[in-house]
Short mmCIF file of C-alpha atoms in Angstrom, two decimals:
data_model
loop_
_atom_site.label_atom_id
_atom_site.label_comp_id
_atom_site.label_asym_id
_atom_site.label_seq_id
_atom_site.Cartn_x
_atom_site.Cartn_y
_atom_site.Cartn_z
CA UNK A 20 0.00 0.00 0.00
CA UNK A 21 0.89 3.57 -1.12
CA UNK A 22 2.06 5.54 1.88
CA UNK A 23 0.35 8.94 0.24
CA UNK A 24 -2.55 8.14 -2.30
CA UNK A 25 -3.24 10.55 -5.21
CA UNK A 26 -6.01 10.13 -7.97
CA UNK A 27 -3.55 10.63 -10.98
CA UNK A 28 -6.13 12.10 -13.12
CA UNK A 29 -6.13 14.33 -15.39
CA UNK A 30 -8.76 15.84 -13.33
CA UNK A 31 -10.53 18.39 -15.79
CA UNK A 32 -12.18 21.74 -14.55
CA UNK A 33 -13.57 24.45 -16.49
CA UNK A 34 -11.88 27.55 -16.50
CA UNK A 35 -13.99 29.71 -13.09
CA UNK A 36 -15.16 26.41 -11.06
CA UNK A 37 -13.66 25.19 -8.41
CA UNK A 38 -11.30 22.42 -8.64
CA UNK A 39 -10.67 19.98 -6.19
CA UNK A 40 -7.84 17.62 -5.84
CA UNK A 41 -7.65 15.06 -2.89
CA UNK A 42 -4.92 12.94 -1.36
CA UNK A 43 -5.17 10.24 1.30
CA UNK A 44 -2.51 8.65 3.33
CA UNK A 45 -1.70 5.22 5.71
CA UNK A 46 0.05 7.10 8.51
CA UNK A 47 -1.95 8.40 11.45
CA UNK A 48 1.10 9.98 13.15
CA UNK A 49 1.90 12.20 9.93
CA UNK A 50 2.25 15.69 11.48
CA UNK A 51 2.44 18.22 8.56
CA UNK A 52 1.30 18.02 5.13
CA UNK A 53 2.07 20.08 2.00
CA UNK A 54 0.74 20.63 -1.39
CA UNK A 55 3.34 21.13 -4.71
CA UNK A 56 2.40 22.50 -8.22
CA UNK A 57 4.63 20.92 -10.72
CA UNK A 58 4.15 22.55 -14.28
CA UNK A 59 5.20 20.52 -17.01
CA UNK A 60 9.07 20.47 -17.62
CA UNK A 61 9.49 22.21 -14.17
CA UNK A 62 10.81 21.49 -10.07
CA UNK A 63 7.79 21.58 -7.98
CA UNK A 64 7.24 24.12 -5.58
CA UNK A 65 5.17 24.95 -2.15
CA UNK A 66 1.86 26.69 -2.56
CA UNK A 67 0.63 25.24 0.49
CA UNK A 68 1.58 23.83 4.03
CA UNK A 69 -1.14 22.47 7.01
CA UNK A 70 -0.30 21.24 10.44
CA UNK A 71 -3.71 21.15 11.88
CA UNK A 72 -7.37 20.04 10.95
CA UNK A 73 -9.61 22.15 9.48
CA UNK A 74 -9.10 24.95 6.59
CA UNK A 75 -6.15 27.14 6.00
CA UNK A 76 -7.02 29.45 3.42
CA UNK A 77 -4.21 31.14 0.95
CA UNK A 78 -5.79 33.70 -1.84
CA UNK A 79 -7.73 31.23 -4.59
CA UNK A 80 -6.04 28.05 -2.40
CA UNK A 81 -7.95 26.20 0.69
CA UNK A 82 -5.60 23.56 1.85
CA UNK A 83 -8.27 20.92 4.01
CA UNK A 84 -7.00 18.74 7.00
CA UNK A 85 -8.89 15.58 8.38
CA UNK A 86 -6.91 13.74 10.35
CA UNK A 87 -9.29 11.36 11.59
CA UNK A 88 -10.30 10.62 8.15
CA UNK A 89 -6.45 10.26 6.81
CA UNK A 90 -7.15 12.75 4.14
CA UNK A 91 -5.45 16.08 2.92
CA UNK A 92 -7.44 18.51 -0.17
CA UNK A 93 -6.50 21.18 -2.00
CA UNK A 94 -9.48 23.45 -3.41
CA UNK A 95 -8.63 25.91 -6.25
CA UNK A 96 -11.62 28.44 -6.04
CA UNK A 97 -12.11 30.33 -9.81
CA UNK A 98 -9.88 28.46 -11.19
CA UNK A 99 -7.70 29.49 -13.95
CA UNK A 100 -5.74 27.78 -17.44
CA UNK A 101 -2.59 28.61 -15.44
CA UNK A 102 -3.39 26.27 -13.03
CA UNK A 103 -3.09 23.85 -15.27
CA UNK A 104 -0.20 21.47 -13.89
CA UNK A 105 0.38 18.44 -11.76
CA UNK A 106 -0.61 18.76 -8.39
CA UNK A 107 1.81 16.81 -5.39
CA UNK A 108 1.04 16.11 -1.97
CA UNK A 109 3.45 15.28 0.60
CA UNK A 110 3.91 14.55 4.57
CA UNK A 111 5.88 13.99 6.76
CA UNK A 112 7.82 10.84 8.47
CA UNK A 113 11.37 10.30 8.43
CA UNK A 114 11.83 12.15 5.05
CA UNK A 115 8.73 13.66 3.04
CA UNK A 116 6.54 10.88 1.67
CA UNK A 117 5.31 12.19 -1.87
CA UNK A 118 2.17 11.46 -3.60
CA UNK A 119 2.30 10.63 -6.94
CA UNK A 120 0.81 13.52 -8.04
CA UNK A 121 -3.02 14.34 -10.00
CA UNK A 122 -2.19 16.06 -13.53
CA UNK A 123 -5.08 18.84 -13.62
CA UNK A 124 -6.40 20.35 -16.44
CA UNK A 125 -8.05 23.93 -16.32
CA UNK A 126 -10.12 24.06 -19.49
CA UNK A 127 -10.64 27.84 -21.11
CA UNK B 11 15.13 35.01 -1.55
CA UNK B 12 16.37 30.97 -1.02
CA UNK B 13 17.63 29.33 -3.81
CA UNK B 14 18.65 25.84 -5.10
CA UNK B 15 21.12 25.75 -8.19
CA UNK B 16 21.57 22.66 -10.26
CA UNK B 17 24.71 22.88 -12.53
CA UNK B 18 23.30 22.04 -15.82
CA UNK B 19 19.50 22.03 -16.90
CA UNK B 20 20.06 19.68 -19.89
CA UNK B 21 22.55 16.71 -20.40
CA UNK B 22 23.22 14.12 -22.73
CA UNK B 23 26.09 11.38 -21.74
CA UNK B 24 27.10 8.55 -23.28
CA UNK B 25 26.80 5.08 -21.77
CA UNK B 26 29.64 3.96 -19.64
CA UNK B 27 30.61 7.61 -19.18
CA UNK B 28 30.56 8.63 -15.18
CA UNK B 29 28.10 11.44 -14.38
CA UNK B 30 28.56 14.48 -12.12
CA UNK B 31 25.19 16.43 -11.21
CA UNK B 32 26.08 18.93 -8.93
CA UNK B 33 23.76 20.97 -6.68
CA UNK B 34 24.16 24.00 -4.46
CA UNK B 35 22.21 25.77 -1.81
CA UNK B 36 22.61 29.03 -0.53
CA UNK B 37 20.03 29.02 2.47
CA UNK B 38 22.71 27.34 4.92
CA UNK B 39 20.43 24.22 5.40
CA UNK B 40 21.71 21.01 6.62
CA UNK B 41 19.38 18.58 4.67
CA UNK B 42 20.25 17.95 0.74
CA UNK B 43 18.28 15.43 -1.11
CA UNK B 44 18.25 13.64 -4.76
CA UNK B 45 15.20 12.45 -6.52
CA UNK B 46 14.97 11.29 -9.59
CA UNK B 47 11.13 11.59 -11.44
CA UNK B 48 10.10 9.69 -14.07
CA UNK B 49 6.48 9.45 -15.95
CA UNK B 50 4.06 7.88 -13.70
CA UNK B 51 6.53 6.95 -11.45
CA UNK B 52 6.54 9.76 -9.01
CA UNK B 53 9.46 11.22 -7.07
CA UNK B 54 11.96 8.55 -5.93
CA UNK B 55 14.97 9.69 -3.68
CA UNK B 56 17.93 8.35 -4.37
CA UNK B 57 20.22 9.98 -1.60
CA UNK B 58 20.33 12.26 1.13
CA UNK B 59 22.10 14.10 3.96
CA UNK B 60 21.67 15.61 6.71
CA UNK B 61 25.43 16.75 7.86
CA UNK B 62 28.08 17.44 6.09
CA UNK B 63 30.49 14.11 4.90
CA UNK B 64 27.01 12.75 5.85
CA UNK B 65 25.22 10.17 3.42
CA UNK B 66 22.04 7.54 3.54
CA UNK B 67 20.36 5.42 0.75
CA UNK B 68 16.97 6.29 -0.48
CA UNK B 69 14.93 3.91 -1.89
CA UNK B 70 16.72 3.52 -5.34
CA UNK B 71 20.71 3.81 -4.32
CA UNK B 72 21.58 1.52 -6.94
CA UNK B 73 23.85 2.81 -9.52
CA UNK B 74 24.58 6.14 -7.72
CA UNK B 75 27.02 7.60 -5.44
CA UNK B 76 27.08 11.00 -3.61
CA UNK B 77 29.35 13.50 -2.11
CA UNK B 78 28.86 16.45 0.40
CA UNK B 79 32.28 17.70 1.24
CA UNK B 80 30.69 21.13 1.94
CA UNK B 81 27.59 22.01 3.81
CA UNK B 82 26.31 24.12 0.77
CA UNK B 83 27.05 21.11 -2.29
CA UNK B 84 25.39 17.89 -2.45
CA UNK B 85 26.86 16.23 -5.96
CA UNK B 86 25.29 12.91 -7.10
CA UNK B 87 27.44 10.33 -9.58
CA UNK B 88 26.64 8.07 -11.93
CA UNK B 89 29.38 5.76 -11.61
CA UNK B 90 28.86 4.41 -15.79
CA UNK B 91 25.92 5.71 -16.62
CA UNK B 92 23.35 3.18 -18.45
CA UNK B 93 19.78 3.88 -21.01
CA UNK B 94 17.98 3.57 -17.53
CA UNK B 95 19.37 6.29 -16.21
CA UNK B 96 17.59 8.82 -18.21
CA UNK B 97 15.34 10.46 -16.67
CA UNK B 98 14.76 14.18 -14.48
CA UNK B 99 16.99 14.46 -11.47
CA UNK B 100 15.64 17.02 -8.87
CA UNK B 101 17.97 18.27 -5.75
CA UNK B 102 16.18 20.03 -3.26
CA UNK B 103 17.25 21.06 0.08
CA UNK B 104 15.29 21.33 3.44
CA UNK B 105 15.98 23.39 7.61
CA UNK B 106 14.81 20.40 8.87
CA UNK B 107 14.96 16.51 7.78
CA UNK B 108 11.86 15.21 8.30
CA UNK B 109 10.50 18.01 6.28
CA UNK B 110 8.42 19.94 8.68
CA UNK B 111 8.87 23.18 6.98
CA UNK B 112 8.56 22.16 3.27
CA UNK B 113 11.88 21.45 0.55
CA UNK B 114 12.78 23.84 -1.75
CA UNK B 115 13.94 22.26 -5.03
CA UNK B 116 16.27 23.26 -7.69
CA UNK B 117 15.16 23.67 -11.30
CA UNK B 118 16.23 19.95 -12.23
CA UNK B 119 18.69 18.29 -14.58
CA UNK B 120 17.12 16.71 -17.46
CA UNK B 121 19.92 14.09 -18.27
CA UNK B 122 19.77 11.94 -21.59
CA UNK B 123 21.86 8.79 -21.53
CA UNK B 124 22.43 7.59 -25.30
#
């Protein structure tokens, strides 16, 4: 069993909704979680970082925390084509444990 | 602002031939990692450290060696590089190991072995 589930996708959305990209993982003592964008070609980087359950809440971005439930979402509110890129979640253990990433796809 | 420098962004090497990918961090953080990604494969680490001189396996060691005779370098080698070896190699550095506040990654290596 995967240590950090993803849905690879592509997930589609069109271009305004809301997209919403979920990740699940085996670990119940996982402390912090964190969401990557990868665009195509590219290194990923951080847009997002929760330690606690419930909503943090970053401009378009609402990272989701349910601990109880083993589960970790990222919700892109009015979303746009430039959010169009592969989508990682990680946590944490003795390194970061990485997801294998859901390719979404923001259509115009 | 932090930044994580990978020598070369595109490489082509010849079977047999040993590798250098060399990586550099200027945020003074102890914790230097390799990944390699492939498609649908994910990110698999091949090495880390967490100290200077300072080495462990990942989960795919095989075929690669490191070296971190400075705090701010983390090199990997591919000792004679093979076909199976292609693939996107990712360095990325972290403040702490377990990863509490995120990695920062450089821009990649995309290395073609012909």
């Amino acid at each position: 069993q995967k240590e950090v589930e993803q849905n690879s996708g592509p997930l589609s959305v069109p271009e305004g909704a809301i997209a919403s990209l979920n990740c699940t993982y085996s670990d119940r003592g996982s402390q912090s979680f964190f969401w990557y964008r990868q665009y195509s070609g590219k290194s990923p980087e951080l847009i997002m970082s929760i330690y606690s359950n419930g909503d943090k809440e970053d401009g378009r971005f609402t990272a989701q925390l349910n601990k109880a439930s083993q589960y970790v979402s990222l919700l892109i509110r009015d979303s746009q084509p430039s959010d169009s890129a592969t989508y990682l979640c990680a946590r944490t253990a003795y390194q970061l444990i990485w997801g294998a990433g859901t390719k979404l796809i923001i259509k115009p | 602002d932090v930044k994580v420098t990978q020598s070369s962004r595109y490489l082509v090497k010849r079977t047999g031939e040993k590798v250098f990918l060399e990586c550099v961090q200027d945020m003074d953080h102890e914790n230097m990692f390799w990944y390699r990604q492939d498609p649908g494969l994910g990110l698999r680490l091949i090495y880390f450290s967490y100290d200077v001189k300072m080495k462990e396996k990942g989960d795919i060691p095989e075929g690669y060696s490191v070296s971190r005779e400075k705090k701010e370098r983390f090199s990997l080698i591919l000792e004679s590089a093979s076909t199976n070896q292609t693939s996107m190699y990712l360095c990325a550095s972290s403040l702490e190991g377990r990863g509490a506040y995120g990695y920062t990654f450089g821009s990649g290596t995309r290395l073609t072995v012909v």
